Amino acid sequence: MKYKIVHTNTFKYDAPVDQSMNTIRLRPLEDECQQLISYRTDIHPSALTKGHEDVWGNYVEEFFIAEPHTSLEVIATSIVTVQRSPFLQDIPYSSEMKTLFESHLYKEHYGAYLVETAYTKLNMEQIRAVQKEAGSMKDPLSYALQVMDYLYSSFTYDKDSTNVETTAEAAFEHKRGVCQDFSHVMLGILRASGIPSRYVSGYLYVGEDSALKGDAASHAWVEVMVPGIGWAGLDPTNNVEALSNHIRVGTGRDYADVSPLQGKYRGGESTLDVGVSVQLLDANERHN
């Protein structure tokens, strides 16, 4: 599958801003399943970006605007190909996988993806409620699938119930939220059971007449470390394995590690408008 993604962030200030420092994470990742064909950023007022890779393997760009401005527009345009097939349901949990999962070295190696964060922490009452409803853990892979199904069945997708600062604990209380909330709650549940898991930010392509949710803006889902196999994506908002219509941009412990745009400026209040377009392209089409 080949896609063109245009992600637009527009800040408008209620008074002129004389300078701003900004950080963006908008370039899609590259791995054995996802190839980045092209990527560019267009920034107004004009600014040069300086890029580097962060500790999680994400590409981060920074830029500074020194001149006075009343708005800031950042447009990231990417073309990617994604080739990913379903496989999780077919993986047998072997004794070798069990030995690896229970080893001290395994827990140590993936320790960063086992700790609670302010976003993913759940209280013990909430954890016990999940264990009662979702069932006990026989192995990490089947349990991750159970938890995903539980969240999809028990939570309501509601764009107006939460915001970017909502924690898993708060979202769980009302059992409502968006993809960010579904993902944070799932991470809290899995990590409480000793399963290394990480937050994924990206985009979701939704074709015509699809019931999938999450295509209006950036999407989020979870990746679980399957012993001996690697990271596997699960989308609790839609109760599906993350496949060729899931385009990965960043991974980390939670949303704070992969926030698309962060900045500091000197001035008054601001408003942000975000627009995302994901277009399916002809796989044989050429682009400059």
mmCIF file of C-alpha atoms in Angstrom:
data_model
loop_
_atom_site.group_PDB
_atom_site.id
_atom_site.type_symbol
_atom_site.label_atom_id
_atom_site.label_comp_id
_atom_site.label_asym_id
_atom_site.label_seq_id
_atom_site.Cartn_x
_atom_site.Cartn_y
_atom_site.Cartn_z
ATOM 1 C CA MET A 1 0.000 0.000 0.000
ATOM 2 C CA LYS A 2 1.302 3.416 -0.965
ATOM 3 C CA TYR A 3 0.142 6.616 0.705
ATOM 4 C CA LYS A 4 0.562 10.374 0.561
ATOM 5 C CA ILE A 5 0.109 12.066 3.935
ATOM 6 C CA VAL A 6 -0.277 15.811 4.398
ATOM 7 C CA HIS A 7 -0.262 16.885 8.049
ATOM 8 C CA THR A 8 -0.948 20.587 8.665
ATOM 9 C CA ASN A 9 -0.562 22.383 12.009
ATOM 10 C CA THR A 10 -1.661 26.016 12.126
ATOM 11 C CA PHE A 11 -1.117 28.199 15.187
ATOM 12 C CA LYS A 12 -2.815 31.575 15.422
ATOM 13 C CA TYR A 13 -1.803 34.052 18.126
ATOM 14 C CA ASP A 14 -4.010 36.734 19.643
ATOM 15 C CA ALA A 15 -1.029 39.107 19.638
ATOM 16 C CA PRO A 16 2.234 39.216 17.658
ATOM 17 C CA VAL A 17 4.852 36.708 18.802
ATOM 18 C CA ASP A 18 8.393 38.009 18.540
ATOM 19 C CA GLN A 19 10.115 34.618 18.641
ATOM 20 C CA SER A 20 9.336 30.915 18.973
ATOM 21 C CA MET A 21 11.276 27.669 19.409
ATOM 22 C CA ASN A 22 9.586 24.537 18.063
ATOM 23 C CA THR A 23 10.077 20.773 17.902
ATOM 24 C CA ILE A 24 8.243 18.480 15.483
ATOM 25 C CA ARG A 25 7.981 14.696 15.111
ATOM 26 C CA LEU A 26 6.217 14.238 11.793
ATOM 27 C CA ARG A 27 8.522 12.132 9.611
ATOM 28 C CA PRO A 28 7.292 8.528 9.268
ATOM 29 C CA LEU A 29 9.522 5.747 10.531
ATOM 30 C CA GLU A 30 11.372 3.313 8.311
ATOM 31 C CA ASP A 31 11.719 -0.405 8.991
ATOM 32 C CA GLU A 32 11.338 -3.746 7.234
ATOM 33 C CA CYS A 33 7.588 -3.157 6.771
ATOM 34 C CA GLN A 34 7.477 0.573 6.032
ATOM 35 C CA GLN A 35 9.506 2.505 3.466
ATOM 36 C CA LEU A 36 9.712 6.291 3.387
ATOM 37 C CA ILE A 37 9.843 7.433 -0.236
ATOM 38 C CA SER A 38 9.835 11.182 0.363
ATOM 39 C CA TYR A 39 9.338 13.705 3.142
ATOM 40 C CA ARG A 40 9.427 17.479 3.375
ATOM 41 C CA THR A 41 8.309 20.236 5.714
ATOM 42 C CA ASP A 42 7.013 23.653 4.660
ATOM 43 C CA ILE A 43 7.108 26.227 7.441
ATOM 44 C CA HIS A 44 5.605 29.720 7.414
ATOM 45 C CA PRO A 45 7.201 32.061 8.425
ATOM 46 C CA SER A 46 10.135 30.437 6.708
ATOM 47 C CA ALA A 47 12.577 28.546 8.927
ATOM 48 C CA LEU A 48 15.318 25.974 8.563
ATOM 49 C CA THR A 49 15.043 22.750 10.541
ATOM 50 C CA LYS A 50 17.774 20.777 12.250
ATOM 51 C CA GLY A 51 17.061 17.066 12.671
ATOM 52 C CA HIS A 52 18.280 14.299 14.951
ATOM 53 C CA GLU A 53 17.174 10.877 16.181
ATOM 54 C CA ASP A 54 15.912 10.684 19.745
ATOM 55 C CA VAL A 55 16.498 7.900 22.270
ATOM 56 C CA TRP A 56 13.363 6.047 21.046
ATOM 57 C CA GLY A 57 14.497 6.028 17.422
ATOM 58 C CA ASN A 58 12.178 8.811 16.238
ATOM 59 C CA TYR A 59 13.252 11.577 13.880
ATOM 60 C CA VAL A 60 12.962 14.975 15.579
ATOM 61 C CA GLU A 61 13.275 18.380 13.894
ATOM 62 C CA GLU A 62 13.833 21.696 15.639
ATOM 63 C CA PHE A 63 13.470 25.201 14.276
ATOM 64 C CA PHE A 64 13.589 28.773 15.590
ATOM 65 C CA ILE A 65 11.675 31.792 14.298
ATOM 66 C CA ALA A 66 13.148 35.112 15.407
ATOM 67 C CA GLU A 67 10.926 37.530 13.475
ATOM 68 C CA PRO A 68 7.564 38.767 14.806
ATOM 69 C CA HIS A 69 4.620 36.668 13.582
ATOM 70 C CA THR A 70 0.894 36.291 14.247
ATOM 71 C CA SER A 71 0.586 32.738 12.945
ATOM 72 C CA LEU A 72 2.713 29.650 12.406
ATOM 73 C CA GLU A 73 1.977 26.968 9.828
ATOM 74 C CA VAL A 74 3.849 23.669 9.609
ATOM 75 C CA ILE A 75 2.968 21.369 6.712
ATOM 76 C CA ALA A 76 4.592 17.923 6.572
ATOM 77 C CA THR A 77 4.159 15.971 3.344
ATOM 78 C CA SER A 78 5.189 12.315 3.209
ATOM 79 C CA ILE A 79 4.922 9.435 0.777
ATOM 80 C CA VAL A 80 5.316 5.951 2.228
ATOM 81 C CA THR A 81 4.723 2.335 1.331
ATOM 82 C CA VAL A 82 3.547 -0.150 3.938
ATOM 83 C CA GLN A 83 3.587 -3.916 3.565
ATOM 84 C CA ARG A 84 2.359 -5.749 6.628
ATOM 85 C CA SER A 85 0.315 -8.964 6.859
ATOM 86 C CA PRO A 86 -1.646 -10.383 9.817
ATOM 87 C CA PHE A 87 0.240 -13.010 11.790
ATOM 88 C CA LEU A 88 -0.481 -12.718 15.514
ATOM 89 C CA GLN A 89 -3.402 -15.137 15.566
ATOM 90 C CA ASP A 90 -1.183 -17.829 14.031
ATOM 91 C CA ILE A 91 1.734 -17.646 16.482
ATOM 92 C CA PRO A 92 1.906 -20.607 18.892
ATOM 93 C CA TYR A 93 3.310 -19.699 22.299
ATOM 94 C CA SER A 94 6.261 -22.049 22.689
ATOM 95 C CA SER A 95 8.204 -23.110 25.767
ATOM 96 C CA GLU A 96 11.188 -21.152 24.415
ATOM 97 C CA MET A 97 9.075 -17.984 24.253
ATOM 98 C CA LYS A 98 7.878 -18.608 27.801
ATOM 99 C CA THR A 99 11.450 -19.020 29.071
ATOM 100 C CA LEU A 100 12.498 -15.810 27.371
ATOM 101 C CA PHE A 101 9.486 -13.861 28.677
ATOM 102 C CA GLU A 102 10.155 -14.953 32.263
ATOM 103 C CA SER A 103 13.907 -14.239 32.151
ATOM 104 C CA HIS A 104 15.486 -11.415 34.113
ATOM 105 C CA LEU A 105 17.460 -10.306 31.051
ATOM 106 C CA TYR A 106 14.234 -9.849 29.057
ATOM 107 C CA LYS A 107 12.688 -7.648 31.748
ATOM 108 C CA GLU A 108 15.880 -5.663 32.058
ATOM 109 C CA HIS A 109 16.268 -5.140 28.325
ATOM 110 C CA TYR A 110 12.726 -3.809 27.899
ATOM 111 C CA GLY A 111 12.548 -2.080 31.262
ATOM 112 C CA ALA A 112 11.672 1.318 29.783
ATOM 113 C CA TYR A 113 8.486 -0.186 28.357
ATOM 114 C CA LEU A 114 7.431 -1.765 31.647
ATOM 115 C CA VAL A 115 7.370 1.291 33.911
ATOM 116 C CA GLU A 116 4.287 3.334 34.718
ATOM 117 C CA THR A 117 4.143 6.918 33.472
ATOM 118 C CA ALA A 118 1.840 9.759 34.415
ATOM 119 C CA TYR A 119 -0.186 8.982 31.292
ATOM 120 C CA THR A 120 -0.401 5.178 31.641
ATOM 121 C CA LYS A 121 -0.785 4.625 35.385
ATOM 122 C CA LEU A 122 -3.952 2.858 36.570
ATOM 123 C CA ASN A 123 -4.979 2.274 40.168
ATOM 124 C CA MET A 124 -5.202 -1.222 41.641
ATOM 125 C CA GLU A 125 -9.006 -1.230 41.642
ATOM 126 C CA GLN A 126 -8.997 -0.577 37.898
ATOM 127 C CA ILE A 127 -6.383 -3.278 37.285
ATOM 128 C CA ARG A 128 -8.412 -5.816 39.252
ATOM 129 C CA ALA A 129 -11.544 -4.888 37.302
ATOM 130 C CA VAL A 130 -9.745 -5.605 34.036
ATOM 131 C CA GLN A 131 -8.358 -8.904 35.284
ATOM 132 C CA LYS A 132 -11.875 -9.933 36.270
ATOM 133 C CA GLU A 133 -13.449 -8.941 32.947
ATOM 134 C CA ALA A 134 -10.692 -9.709 30.449
ATOM 135 C CA GLY A 135 -9.602 -12.988 31.993
ATOM 136 C CA SER A 136 -6.315 -14.285 33.339
ATOM 137 C CA MET A 137 -3.031 -14.192 31.474
ATOM 138 C CA LYS A 138 -2.006 -17.515 29.970
ATOM 139 C CA ASP A 139 0.681 -15.932 27.818
ATOM 140 C CA PRO A 140 1.537 -12.310 26.921
ATOM 141 C CA LEU A 141 0.365 -12.469 23.314
ATOM 142 C CA SER A 142 -3.071 -13.982 23.873
ATOM 143 C CA TYR A 143 -3.563 -11.718 26.895
ATOM 144 C CA ALA A 144 -2.760 -8.614 24.830
ATOM 145 C CA LEU A 145 -5.444 -9.702 22.348
ATOM 146 C CA GLN A 146 -7.881 -10.282 25.231
ATOM 147 C CA VAL A 147 -7.198 -6.806 26.634
ATOM 148 C CA MET A 148 -7.654 -5.196 23.227
ATOM 149 C CA ASP A 149 -11.016 -6.924 22.815
ATOM 150 C CA TYR A 150 -12.042 -5.921 26.346
ATOM 151 C CA LEU A 151 -11.266 -2.245 25.726
ATOM 152 C CA TYR A 152 -13.071 -2.214 22.402
ATOM 153 C CA SER A 153 -16.149 -3.792 23.982
ATOM 154 C CA SER A 154 -16.153 -1.786 27.223
ATOM 155 C CA PHE A 155 -15.065 1.718 26.178
ATOM 156 C CA THR A 156 -16.911 4.262 24.048
ATOM 157 C CA TYR A 157 -15.120 6.269 21.364
ATOM 158 C CA ASP A 158 -15.972 9.886 22.219
ATOM 159 C CA LYS A 159 -14.064 12.859 20.805
ATOM 160 C CA ASP A 160 -15.533 15.303 23.321
ATOM 161 C CA SER A 161 -14.833 13.448 26.577
ATOM 162 C CA THR A 162 -11.044 13.874 26.885
ATOM 163 C CA ASN A 163 -8.098 16.013 25.776
ATOM 164 C CA VAL A 164 -4.361 15.522 25.165
ATOM 165 C CA GLU A 165 -3.651 15.774 28.905
ATOM 166 C CA THR A 166 -6.127 13.066 29.970
ATOM 167 C CA THR A 167 -4.526 10.164 31.849
ATOM 168 C CA ALA A 168 -5.379 6.482 31.582
ATOM 169 C CA GLU A 169 -6.790 6.553 35.102
ATOM 170 C CA ALA A 170 -9.189 9.384 34.230
ATOM 171 C CA ALA A 171 -10.233 7.816 30.916
ATOM 172 C CA PHE A 172 -10.830 4.464 32.618
ATOM 173 C CA GLU A 173 -13.104 6.053 35.183
ATOM 174 C CA HIS A 174 -15.568 7.162 32.501
ATOM 175 C CA LYS A 175 -14.655 4.426 29.981
ATOM 176 C CA ARG A 176 -14.685 6.975 27.193
ATOM 177 C CA GLY A 177 -12.079 8.643 25.029
ATOM 178 C CA VAL A 178 -10.189 8.645 21.759
ATOM 179 C CA CYS A 179 -7.341 6.558 20.356
ATOM 180 C CA GLN A 180 -4.795 8.191 22.683
ATOM 181 C CA ASP A 181 -6.863 7.190 25.715
ATOM 182 C CA PHE A 182 -7.528 3.641 24.498
ATOM 183 C CA SER A 183 -3.786 3.216 23.959
ATOM 184 C CA HIS A 184 -2.740 4.646 27.339
ATOM 185 C CA VAL A 185 -5.215 2.417 29.181
ATOM 186 C CA MET A 186 -4.026 -0.652 27.271
ATOM 187 C CA LEU A 187 -0.409 0.176 28.084
ATOM 188 C CA GLY A 188 -1.257 0.520 31.774
ATOM 189 C CA ILE A 189 -2.959 -2.882 31.807
ATOM 190 C CA LEU A 190 -0.216 -4.712 29.906
ATOM 191 C CA ARG A 191 2.651 -3.193 31.879
ATOM 192 C CA ALA A 192 0.924 -4.070 35.161
ATOM 193 C CA SER A 193 1.088 -7.690 33.938
ATOM 194 C CA GLY A 194 4.793 -7.459 33.088
ATOM 195 C CA ILE A 195 4.309 -7.238 29.302
ATOM 196 C CA PRO A 196 6.668 -4.768 27.537
ATOM 197 C CA SER A 197 4.554 -2.448 25.395
ATOM 198 C CA ARG A 198 4.927 0.943 23.772
ATOM 199 C CA TYR A 199 2.845 3.812 22.423
ATOM 200 C CA VAL A 200 2.715 4.338 18.654
ATOM 201 C CA SER A 201 1.730 7.549 16.905
ATOM 202 C CA GLY A 202 0.905 7.687 13.238
ATOM 203 C CA TYR A 203 -1.909 7.746 10.746
ATOM 204 C CA LEU A 204 -4.730 5.430 9.799
ATOM 205 C CA TYR A 205 -5.985 5.125 6.257
ATOM 206 C CA VAL A 206 -9.722 4.525 6.183
ATOM 207 C CA GLY A 207 -11.260 3.689 2.826
ATOM 208 C CA GLU A 208 -14.834 4.298 1.817
ATOM 209 C CA ASP A 209 -17.595 2.662 3.856
ATOM 210 C CA SER A 210 -15.197 1.640 6.640
ATOM 211 C CA ALA A 211 -16.112 1.383 10.300
ATOM 212 C CA LEU A 212 -12.542 2.147 11.429
ATOM 213 C CA LYS A 213 -12.097 5.193 13.659
ATOM 214 C CA GLY A 214 -9.117 7.540 13.771
ATOM 215 C CA ASP A 215 -8.579 8.920 10.268
ATOM 216 C CA ALA A 216 -9.519 12.565 10.967
ATOM 217 C CA ALA A 217 -6.181 13.393 12.632
ATOM 218 C CA SER A 218 -3.156 11.575 14.013
ATOM 219 C CA HIS A 219 -3.908 8.055 15.194
ATOM 220 C CA ALA A 220 -2.435 6.069 18.084
ATOM 221 C CA TRP A 221 -2.143 2.400 18.935
ATOM 222 C CA VAL A 222 0.030 -0.026 20.911
ATOM 223 C CA GLU A 223 2.946 -2.298 20.091
ATOM 224 C CA VAL A 224 3.586 -5.372 22.224
ATOM 225 C CA MET A 225 6.940 -7.115 22.430
ATOM 226 C CA VAL A 226 6.300 -10.744 21.485
ATOM 227 C CA PRO A 227 9.139 -12.896 22.894
ATOM 228 C CA GLY A 228 11.418 -14.094 20.113
ATOM 229 C CA ILE A 229 9.311 -12.368 17.434
ATOM 230 C CA GLY A 230 9.519 -8.594 17.944
ATOM 231 C CA TRP A 231 7.156 -5.645 18.178
ATOM 232 C CA ALA A 232 3.594 -6.333 17.055
ATOM 233 C CA GLY A 233 0.964 -3.624 16.617
ATOM 234 C CA LEU A 234 -2.509 -3.750 18.134
ATOM 235 C CA ASP A 235 -5.148 -1.043 17.642
ATOM 236 C CA PRO A 236 -7.555 -1.094 20.620
ATOM 237 C CA THR A 237 -9.704 1.701 19.179
ATOM 238 C CA ASN A 238 -10.696 -0.602 16.331
ATOM 239 C CA ASN A 239 -9.922 -4.036 17.849
ATOM 240 C CA VAL A 240 -7.616 -4.975 14.967
ATOM 241 C CA GLU A 241 -4.006 -5.854 14.381
ATOM 242 C CA ALA A 242 -2.075 -2.856 13.014
ATOM 243 C CA LEU A 243 -1.630 -3.704 9.350
ATOM 244 C CA SER A 244 -0.920 -1.989 6.024
ATOM 245 C CA ASN A 245 -3.350 0.872 6.663
ATOM 246 C CA HIS A 246 -1.483 1.876 9.843
ATOM 247 C CA ILE A 247 1.369 4.291 9.076
ATOM 248 C CA ARG A 248 3.911 4.629 11.906
ATOM 249 C CA VAL A 249 5.514 7.992 12.768
ATOM 250 C CA GLY A 250 6.890 7.542 16.280
ATOM 251 C CA THR A 251 7.118 5.182 19.242
ATOM 252 C CA GLY A 252 7.742 5.793 22.925
ATOM 253 C CA ARG A 253 6.519 5.173 26.445
ATOM 254 C CA ASP A 254 3.421 7.343 25.987
ATOM 255 C CA TYR A 255 2.101 10.377 24.100
ATOM 256 C CA ALA A 256 4.632 12.733 25.688
ATOM 257 C CA ASP A 257 7.490 10.937 23.895
ATOM 258 C CA VAL A 258 5.915 11.295 20.450
ATOM 259 C CA SER A 259 3.950 14.558 20.537
ATOM 260 C CA PRO A 260 3.825 15.801 16.906
ATOM 261 C CA LEU A 261 4.551 19.438 17.705
ATOM 262 C CA GLN A 262 5.875 21.143 20.813
ATOM 263 C CA GLY A 263 6.980 24.717 21.184
ATOM 264 C CA LYS A 264 7.709 27.707 23.334
ATOM 265 C CA TYR A 265 6.970 31.271 22.363
ATOM 266 C CA ARG A 266 6.870 34.740 23.869
ATOM 267 C CA GLY A 267 3.446 36.302 23.532
ATOM 268 C CA GLY A 268 -0.243 35.875 24.332
ATOM 269 C CA GLU A 269 -2.743 33.051 23.884
ATOM 270 C CA SER A 270 -2.821 30.796 20.834
ATOM 271 C CA THR A 271 -5.190 28.421 19.056
ATOM 272 C CA LEU A 272 -4.174 25.312 17.107
ATOM 273 C CA ASP A 273 -5.900 23.851 14.069
ATOM 274 C CA VAL A 274 -4.783 20.402 12.883
ATOM 275 C CA GLY A 275 -5.596 18.812 9.550
ATOM 276 C CA VAL A 276 -4.524 15.392 8.277
ATOM 277 C CA SER A 277 -5.071 13.953 4.807
ATOM 278 C CA VAL A 278 -4.157 10.330 4.020
ATOM 279 C CA GLN A 279 -4.463 9.472 0.328
ATOM 280 C CA LEU A 280 -4.062 6.029 -1.211
ATOM 281 C CA LEU A 281 -1.807 6.177 -4.280
ATOM 282 C CA ASP A 282 -1.227 3.883 -7.197
ATOM 283 C CA ALA A 283 1.681 1.659 -6.145
ATOM 284 C CA ASN A 284 3.334 2.185 -9.555
ATOM 285 C CA GLU A 285 2.998 5.960 -9.536
ATOM 286 C CA ARG A 286 6.253 7.917 -9.508
ATOM 287 C CA HIS A 287 6.894 11.010 -7.420
ATOM 288 C CA ASN A 288 9.694 13.538 -7.434
#
